[in-house]
Coordinates of C-alpha atoms and ligand atoms in Angstrom, one line a residue:
M248 CA 20.6 -43.9 37.0
I249 CA 22.1 -40.5 37.8
Y250 CA 19.4 -40.0 40.5
N251 CA 19.7 -43.2 42.2
E252 CA 22.2 -43.0 44.8
K253 CA 22.7 -46.6 45.0
N254 CA 23.8 -46.9 41.1
I255 CA 26.5 -44.0 41.7
K256 CA 27.6 -44.3 45.2
H257 CA 31.1 -45.3 44.4
K258 CA 31.5 -44.1 41.2
H259 CA 33.5 -40.8 40.4
M260 CA 31.9 -38.7 37.9
K261 CA 35.1 -38.0 35.6
T262 CA 35.3 -34.9 33.7
L263 CA 37.5 -32.9 31.8
N264 CA 39.4 -31.4 34.6
D265 CA 40.5 -35.2 35.5
F266 CA 42.8 -35.3 32.5
N267 CA 45.7 -33.4 30.8
F268 CA 45.2 -33.4 27.1
E269 CA 48.7 -32.4 26.3
N270 CA 49.7 -34.1 22.9
K271 CA 46.6 -36.2 23.4
K272 CA 43.9 -36.9 20.7
A273 CA 40.2 -36.3 22.3
L274 CA 37.7 -38.0 20.5
I275 CA 34.4 -35.8 21.3
R276 CA 30.7 -36.5 20.8
V277 CA 29.1 -33.4 20.4
D278 CA 25.6 -32.8 19.7
F279 CA 26.0 -30.7 16.1
N280 CA 22.5 -31.6 15.0
V281 CA 21.7 -28.4 14.5
P282 CA 18.8 -26.6 12.2
L283 CA 19.8 -25.7 8.4
N284 CA 17.7 -23.5 6.0
D285 CA 17.4 -24.5 2.4
K286 CA 20.8 -22.7 1.8
F287 CA 22.2 -25.1 4.2
E288 CA 23.0 -22.3 6.9
V289 CA 22.6 -22.7 10.2
T290 CA 19.8 -21.0 11.7
D291 CA 20.1 -21.7 15.5
A292 CA 23.9 -22.4 16.5
T293 CA 23.2 -22.8 20.1
R294 CA 24.7 -26.5 20.4
I295 CA 27.8 -25.6 18.7
V296 CA 28.3 -22.4 20.9
S297 CA 27.5 -24.9 24.0
A298 CA 30.3 -27.2 23.1
K299 CA 33.0 -24.5 22.8
P300 CA 34.3 -24.8 26.6
T301 CA 35.2 -28.2 26.3
I302 CA 36.6 -27.9 22.9
I303 CA 38.7 -24.9 23.9
K304 CA 39.9 -26.6 27.4
I305 CA 41.3 -29.5 25.4
L306 CA 43.1 -27.1 22.5
E307 CA 44.5 -24.9 25.6
D308 CA 45.7 -28.1 27.2
G309 CA 47.6 -28.5 24.1
G310 CA 45.2 -31.6 22.9
S311 CA 43.6 -31.9 19.7
C312 CA 40.1 -32.4 19.2
I313 CA 38.3 -35.0 16.9
L314 CA 34.4 -34.0 16.7
M315 CA 31.7 -36.3 15.9
S316 CA 28.1 -35.7 15.5
H317 CA 25.2 -36.8 13.7
L318 CA 22.8 -34.5 11.7
G319 CA 19.3 -35.0 10.7
R320 CA 17.6 -38.4 9.8
P321 CA 19.9 -39.4 6.8
K322 CA 18.9 -42.6 4.9
G323 CA 22.6 -43.8 3.9
V324 CA 25.1 -41.2 2.7
Q325 CA 22.9 -38.1 1.6
D326 CA 24.7 -34.6 0.8
Q327 CA 22.0 -32.5 2.6
F328 CA 22.9 -34.0 5.7
S329 CA 26.8 -33.8 5.4
L330 CA 28.5 -31.8 8.1
R331 CA 30.4 -30.3 5.6
H332 CA 27.6 -27.4 5.6
I333 CA 28.4 -26.6 9.1
V334 CA 32.3 -26.2 8.9
N335 CA 32.1 -22.3 8.6
K336 CA 30.0 -21.8 11.4
V337 CA 32.0 -24.3 13.6
E338 CA 35.2 -22.2 12.6
D339 CA 33.5 -18.8 13.4
I340 CA 32.0 -19.8 16.5
L341 CA 35.4 -21.6 17.6
G342 CA 37.8 -18.9 16.1
V343 CA 40.0 -21.9 14.9
E344 CA 40.3 -23.7 11.4
I345 CA 38.1 -26.9 11.1
K346 CA 39.8 -29.7 9.2
F347 CA 36.9 -31.9 7.7
V348 CA 37.0 -35.4 6.6
D349 CA 34.3 -36.9 4.7
E350 CA 34.4 -40.4 6.5
C351 CA 33.9 -40.9 10.5
V352 CA 35.7 -44.6 10.3
G353 CA 38.1 -46.4 8.0
E354 CA 41.3 -45.4 6.6
K355 CA 40.6 -41.9 5.5
A356 CA 39.3 -40.9 8.7
E357 CA 42.0 -42.5 10.4
T358 CA 44.9 -40.7 8.5
A359 CA 43.2 -37.6 9.0
A360 CA 43.2 -38.2 12.9
A361 CA 46.8 -39.7 12.9
N362 CA 48.0 -36.0 11.1
L363 CA 46.2 -34.0 13.7
K364 CA 48.5 -31.8 15.6
P365 CA 48.0 -30.2 18.9
G366 CA 45.7 -27.4 18.7
E367 CA 44.0 -28.7 15.8
I368 CA 40.5 -29.8 15.3
L369 CA 39.2 -32.4 12.9
L370 CA 35.4 -32.6 12.1
L371 CA 34.3 -36.1 11.2
E372 CA 31.3 -36.8 8.6
N373 CA 27.8 -37.5 9.8
L374 CA 27.9 -40.4 12.1
R375 CA 24.5 -41.4 10.5
F376 CA 25.7 -42.2 7.2
H377 CA 26.4 -45.7 8.9
K378 CA 23.5 -47.5 10.1
E379 CA 25.9 -49.0 12.5
E380 CA 25.8 -45.8 14.6
E381 CA 22.2 -46.1 15.4
A382 CA 22.4 -49.8 16.1
G383 CA 25.0 -49.5 18.3
D384 CA 27.2 -51.8 16.4
K385 CA 30.4 -53.0 18.2
G386 CA 32.7 -53.2 15.4
F387 CA 31.7 -49.7 14.1
S388 CA 32.4 -48.5 17.7
E389 CA 35.9 -49.8 17.7
Q390 CA 36.8 -48.3 14.6
L391 CA 35.8 -45.1 15.9
S392 CA 37.9 -45.7 19.3
K393 CA 40.8 -46.1 16.9
L394 CA 40.7 -42.2 16.1
G395 CA 41.3 -40.9 19.7
D396 CA 43.3 -41.3 23.0
I397 CA 40.4 -40.0 25.5
Y398 CA 36.7 -40.1 24.7
V399 CA 34.8 -37.2 25.8
N400 CA 30.9 -37.4 25.7
D401 CA 29.5 -33.8 25.7
A402 CA 26.2 -34.4 23.6
F403 CA 23.0 -34.5 26.2
G404 CA 20.8 -34.4 23.3
T405 CA 21.4 -37.8 22.3
A406 CA 22.8 -39.1 26.0
H407 CA 19.1 -41.2 26.1
R408 CA 20.5 -43.3 23.0
A409 CA 22.5 -46.4 23.1
H410 CA 24.3 -45.5 19.9
A411 CA 28.0 -46.2 18.7
S412 CA 29.2 -42.8 19.5
T413 CA 27.2 -41.8 22.7
T414 CA 27.7 -45.4 24.4
I415 CA 29.1 -48.2 23.0
V416 CA 32.4 -46.6 22.0
A417 CA 33.3 -45.9 26.0
E418 CA 33.9 -49.7 26.4
F419 CA 37.0 -49.2 24.3
F420 CA 38.3 -46.6 26.6
P421 CA 38.2 -48.1 30.1
K422 CA 39.9 -45.4 31.8
N423 CA 40.1 -42.5 29.4
K424 CA 36.5 -41.4 29.0
C425 CA 34.8 -38.3 30.8
F426 CA 32.3 -36.0 30.3
G427 CA 32.3 -32.9 28.8
Y428 CA 31.7 -29.5 30.3
L429 CA 28.1 -29.5 28.7
L430 CA 27.2 -32.7 29.5
A431 CA 28.7 -32.6 33.3
Q432 CA 26.5 -29.1 33.6
E433 CA 23.4 -31.1 32.3
I434 CA 23.7 -33.7 34.9
E435 CA 24.5 -31.3 37.8
S436 CA 21.5 -29.2 36.9
I437 CA 19.3 -32.1 37.0
E438 CA 20.6 -33.5 40.3
K439 CA 20.2 -30.1 41.8
V440 CA 16.6 -30.3 41.1
L441 CA 15.8 -33.9 41.8
K442 CA 18.6 -34.6 44.4
T443 CA 20.3 -31.7 46.2
G444 CA 18.1 -28.9 45.7
E445 CA 17.4 -26.4 48.2
K446 CA 13.5 -26.4 49.6
P447 CA 11.0 -25.6 48.8
V448 CA 11.5 -27.4 45.3
L449 CA 8.7 -26.7 42.7
A450 CA 8.2 -28.5 39.5
V451 CA 6.0 -26.6 36.9
L452 CA 4.5 -29.3 34.3
G453 CA 2.4 -27.8 31.7
G454 CA 2.0 -28.9 27.7
A455 CA -0.6 -30.7 25.9
K456 CA -1.0 -34.3 27.5
V457 CA -1.1 -35.9 30.8
S458 CA 0.0 -39.1 29.0
S459 CA 3.5 -37.6 28.0
K460 CA 4.1 -36.4 31.3
I461 CA 2.8 -39.1 33.6
T462 CA 6.1 -40.9 34.4
I463 CA 7.5 -37.7 35.1
I464 CA 5.0 -36.5 37.5
E465 CA 5.3 -39.9 39.2
N466 CA 9.0 -39.6 39.7
I467 CA 9.2 -36.3 40.8
L468 CA 6.3 -36.5 43.4
D469 CA 9.0 -38.1 45.8
K470 CA 11.3 -35.0 45.0
V471 CA 9.3 -31.9 44.9
D472 CA 7.1 -29.8 47.6
H473 CA 5.0 -28.0 45.2
L474 CA 3.8 -29.1 41.7
I475 CA 2.0 -27.0 39.4
I476 CA 0.0 -28.5 36.8
G477 CA -1.1 -26.2 33.9
G478 CA -1.5 -26.0 30.1
G479 CA -3.6 -28.2 28.4
M480 CA -2.8 -31.2 30.9
S481 CA -4.8 -29.4 33.7
F482 CA -8.2 -30.1 32.3
T483 CA -8.0 -33.9 32.3
F484 CA -7.5 -33.3 36.2
I485 CA -10.5 -30.9 36.4
K486 CA -13.0 -33.0 34.5
A487 CA -11.9 -35.8 36.4
Q488 CA -12.7 -33.8 39.6
G489 CA -16.1 -33.3 38.0
G490 CA -15.7 -29.8 36.6
K491 CA -16.9 -28.3 33.3
I492 CA -14.4 -28.0 30.7
G493 CA -16.2 -27.1 27.5
N494 CA -14.3 -28.3 24.3
S495 CA -10.9 -28.1 26.4
I496 CA -8.3 -30.6 25.2
C497 CA -8.6 -33.7 27.4
E498 CA -7.8 -37.3 27.7
D499 CA -10.9 -39.2 29.0
D500 CA -9.1 -42.4 29.5
K501 CA -6.5 -40.4 31.6
Q502 CA -9.0 -39.2 34.4
E503 CA -8.8 -42.3 36.7
L504 CA -4.9 -41.7 36.3
A505 CA -5.1 -38.1 37.5
L506 CA -7.1 -38.8 40.3
D507 CA -4.6 -41.3 41.7
I508 CA -1.8 -38.6 41.0
L509 CA -3.6 -36.5 43.3
K510 CA -4.1 -38.9 46.1
Q511 CA -0.4 -39.8 45.6
A512 CA 0.7 -36.0 46.1
K513 CA -1.5 -36.1 49.2
A514 CA 0.0 -39.1 50.7
K515 CA 3.5 -37.7 49.8
N516 CA 2.8 -34.1 51.2
V517 CA 3.0 -32.4 47.9
Q518 CA 1.0 -29.5 47.5
V519 CA -0.5 -29.9 43.8
H520 CA -1.9 -26.2 42.1
I521 CA -3.8 -26.3 39.0
P522 CA -5.1 -23.4 37.3
V523 CA -8.4 -21.8 38.9
D524 CA -9.3 -19.6 36.2
V525 CA -8.5 -19.8 32.4
V526 CA -8.6 -17.6 29.2
A527 CA -11.7 -19.2 27.3
A528 CA -11.6 -19.1 23.4
D529 CA -14.7 -19.9 21.2
K530 CA -12.0 -21.1 18.6
F531 CA -8.4 -22.5 18.3
S532 CA -7.3 -19.5 16.7
N533 CA -5.4 -16.0 17.4
D534 CA -8.8 -14.2 16.4
A535 CA -11.1 -16.0 18.5
N536 CA -13.3 -14.4 21.0
T537 CA -11.9 -14.8 24.6
Q538 CA -13.3 -14.4 28.0
I539 CA -12.1 -15.1 31.8
V540 CA -13.8 -17.9 33.4
D541 CA -13.4 -20.4 36.2
I542 CA -11.7 -23.3 34.9
D543 CA -14.3 -25.8 36.3
K544 CA -17.2 -23.7 34.5
I545 CA -15.9 -23.5 30.5
P546 CA -19.1 -22.8 28.8
D547 CA -19.7 -25.4 26.2
G548 CA -18.3 -24.4 22.8
W549 CA -15.3 -22.7 24.5
E550 CA -12.1 -23.9 25.3
G551 CA -9.3 -23.3 28.0
V552 CA -6.4 -22.2 25.9
D553 CA -4.1 -20.1 28.8
A554 CA -3.9 -19.5 32.8
G555 CA -6.4 -16.7 33.8
P556 CA -5.1 -13.8 36.1
K557 CA -6.0 -15.3 39.2
S558 CA -4.1 -18.2 38.4
I559 CA -1.1 -16.3 37.2
A560 CA -1.0 -14.7 40.5
I561 CA -1.2 -17.8 42.6
F562 CA 1.6 -19.1 40.2
H563 CA 3.7 -16.2 41.1
D564 CA 3.5 -16.4 44.6
I565 CA 4.2 -20.1 44.9
V566 CA 7.3 -19.5 42.5
M567 CA 8.7 -16.5 44.6
E568 CA 8.6 -18.8 47.5
S569 CA 10.6 -21.6 46.0
K570 CA 14.2 -22.2 46.2
T571 CA 14.7 -24.9 43.4
I572 CA 12.1 -24.5 40.3
L573 CA 12.0 -27.0 37.6
W574 CA 10.0 -25.8 34.5
N575 CA 8.8 -28.3 31.9
G576 CA 5.7 -27.2 29.5
P577 CA 3.8 -24.1 28.6
L578 CA 1.1 -22.7 30.6
G579 CA -1.2 -22.1 27.3
V580 CA -1.1 -22.0 23.5
F581 CA 2.0 -19.8 23.6
E582 CA 2.4 -20.1 20.0
M583 CA -0.6 -17.9 19.4
E584 CA 0.4 -14.2 20.6
K585 CA -3.2 -14.0 22.3
F586 CA -2.7 -17.4 24.5
A587 CA 1.0 -16.7 25.3
K588 CA 0.3 -14.4 28.4
G589 CA 0.1 -17.2 31.2
T590 CA 3.7 -18.5 29.8
I591 CA 5.3 -15.3 29.5
E592 CA 4.1 -14.2 33.2
L593 CA 5.6 -17.7 34.5
G594 CA 8.8 -16.9 33.0
N595 CA 8.9 -13.6 34.4
S596 CA 8.2 -14.7 38.0
I597 CA 10.9 -17.5 37.6
A598 CA 13.3 -15.1 35.9
E599 CA 12.6 -12.6 39.2
A600 CA 12.7 -15.9 41.6
T601 CA 16.1 -16.7 40.1
K602 CA 17.4 -13.2 40.4
N603 CA 16.4 -13.1 43.9
G604 CA 18.6 -16.5 44.5
A605 CA 16.5 -19.5 43.4
F606 CA 18.2 -22.3 41.1
S607 CA 15.8 -22.5 37.8
L608 CA 16.1 -25.2 35.1
V609 CA 13.8 -25.2 32.2
G610 CA 14.0 -28.1 30.1
G611 CA 12.5 -30.7 27.8
G612 CA 10.7 -29.5 24.4
D613 CA 8.2 -26.8 24.5
S614 CA 9.3 -24.6 27.4
V615 CA 13.0 -24.2 25.9
A616 CA 11.4 -22.7 22.7
A617 CA 8.9 -20.7 24.7
V618 CA 12.0 -19.3 27.2
K619 CA 14.0 -18.6 23.8
Q620 CA 11.0 -16.8 21.9
F621 CA 10.1 -14.5 25.1
G622 CA 13.9 -13.7 26.0
F623 CA 14.2 -15.6 29.4
E624 CA 17.3 -17.5 28.5
D625 CA 19.5 -15.6 30.1
K626 CA 17.5 -14.8 33.5
V627 CA 16.9 -18.2 34.5
S628 CA 19.8 -20.7 35.8
Y629 CA 19.9 -23.3 33.4
V630 CA 18.3 -24.1 29.8
S631 CA 18.8 -27.9 29.0
T632 CA 20.1 -28.6 25.5
G633 CA 18.2 -32.1 25.3
G634 CA 14.6 -32.6 24.7
G635 CA 14.1 -36.2 25.1
A636 CA 17.2 -36.8 27.1
M637 CA 15.8 -34.3 29.6
L638 CA 12.4 -35.9 29.8
E639 CA 14.0 -39.3 30.3
S640 CA 16.3 -37.7 33.0
L641 CA 13.1 -36.7 34.8
E642 CA 11.3 -39.8 34.6
G643 CA 14.5 -41.3 36.6
K644 CA 15.6 -43.4 33.7
T645 CA 19.1 -44.4 33.4
L646 CA 20.6 -42.5 30.4
P647 CA 22.8 -45.1 28.5
G648 CA 25.4 -42.4 27.3
I649 CA 25.9 -41.3 31.1
A650 CA 25.9 -44.7 32.5
A651 CA 28.7 -45.6 30.1
I652 CA 31.2 -43.2 31.5
L653 CA 30.2 -43.9 35.1
E654 CA 30.9 -47.5 34.5
Ligands
AMP287 P1 4.3 -30.4 25.3 O1 5.1 -30.8 24.2 O2 3.4 -31.8 25.8 O3 4.9 -29.8 26.4 O4 3.0 -29.8 24.8 C1 3.1 -28.1 24.2 C2 2.2 -27.9 23.7 O5 1.0 -27.9 24.4 C3 2.2 -26.6 23.1 O6 2.3 -26.3 21.4 C4 1.0 -25.7 23.4 O7 0.5 -25.0 22.4 C5 0.1 -26.8 23.9 N1 -0.8 -26.4 25.0 C6 -0.5 -25.9 26.2 N2 -1.7 -25.3 26.9 C7 -2.8 -26.0 26.0 C8 -4.2 -25.7 26.1 N3 -4.9 -25.2 27.1 N4 -5.0 -26.3 24.9 C9 -4.0 -26.8 24.0 N5 -3.0 -27.0 23.8 C10 -2.4 -26.5 24.9

């Protein structure tokens, strides 16, 4: 919905700045679905850190925060998925004492919420301990809505789900609902790429499969000037054009589609760039023998696992020319050190372009992992916090959690 002007024409995107939270209780859907180790310690607190500006703004206004989230995929109530495990980490990050209640609806939760004073924070127990959460149950949503005066959605990671706490609960706050800073920033970043971005606009799509990116490609062909197709995906295009790809990963049943995409791109004046050379390996392993070959002349028994030097140089020039850059998916098997160069070099180019004033958005799955692993996080304009939500946004889909606030 957010990219379809017809849908949002007369809708004002309400954010935290439209409200004064003094003496108000904000019911905030955050995404605290963080990874825990076997000692129940948080191993990556990015999502908690990302929610901090929203929480602090509300506290500084003189309001209080009731935080609700899911954690993992519990089957009923399972202690290992209790949000109490993260209380200390949230306290450390926010610098404020956290009150925790081991329920998210009902009398206990309502009493804890009612007793909350301005400046205080209450963390509710895992929403998914109730199956009604994922079912988007109306009664459960209504119970949640009793806890706060203003509903704030700041969980981009679950905005593509029509769950009780992400979407349905908004119905009970017809006027008093808004986006948190994080979610607003995610929306703005995607809009900058798909709608308002300065030209030339470049999308780099990599990763393993054409099939998982096809809807994205079709949606963005109308919005970009350049499209780089890299990684495992590129071999389906090369084979479809008659190239020899050896043992490289390929989706034979998507060859027609690949040719059709190239045709559509041409008709839409989008310049498509596919690697011209690759690092070919004789096995899928870090100790493989490798050679640089043309991408359409990969010998039998060898497979393309990374972009070659000529491709890296060509991609660098395209990135440097671009004013708006979207990056989704690695250019090679970056998890293996030997095959990470193409992805690292692309990251370097995007970092340099960003330094020169381009807007760069990295989002959706493995490119985020790569950006973090190789230290580019602070060198690009924005790294999305949502995997599936980002992919669905790029596909041009309506995200129910966003639509519910815009209504
Ligand atoms: P995706 O989740 O679709 O973005 O795919 C990411 C995965 O694609 C990563 O795990 C990469 O290792 C993999 N990948 C990238 N390039 C290749 C390639 N040439 N051959 C096999 N896998 C690849």
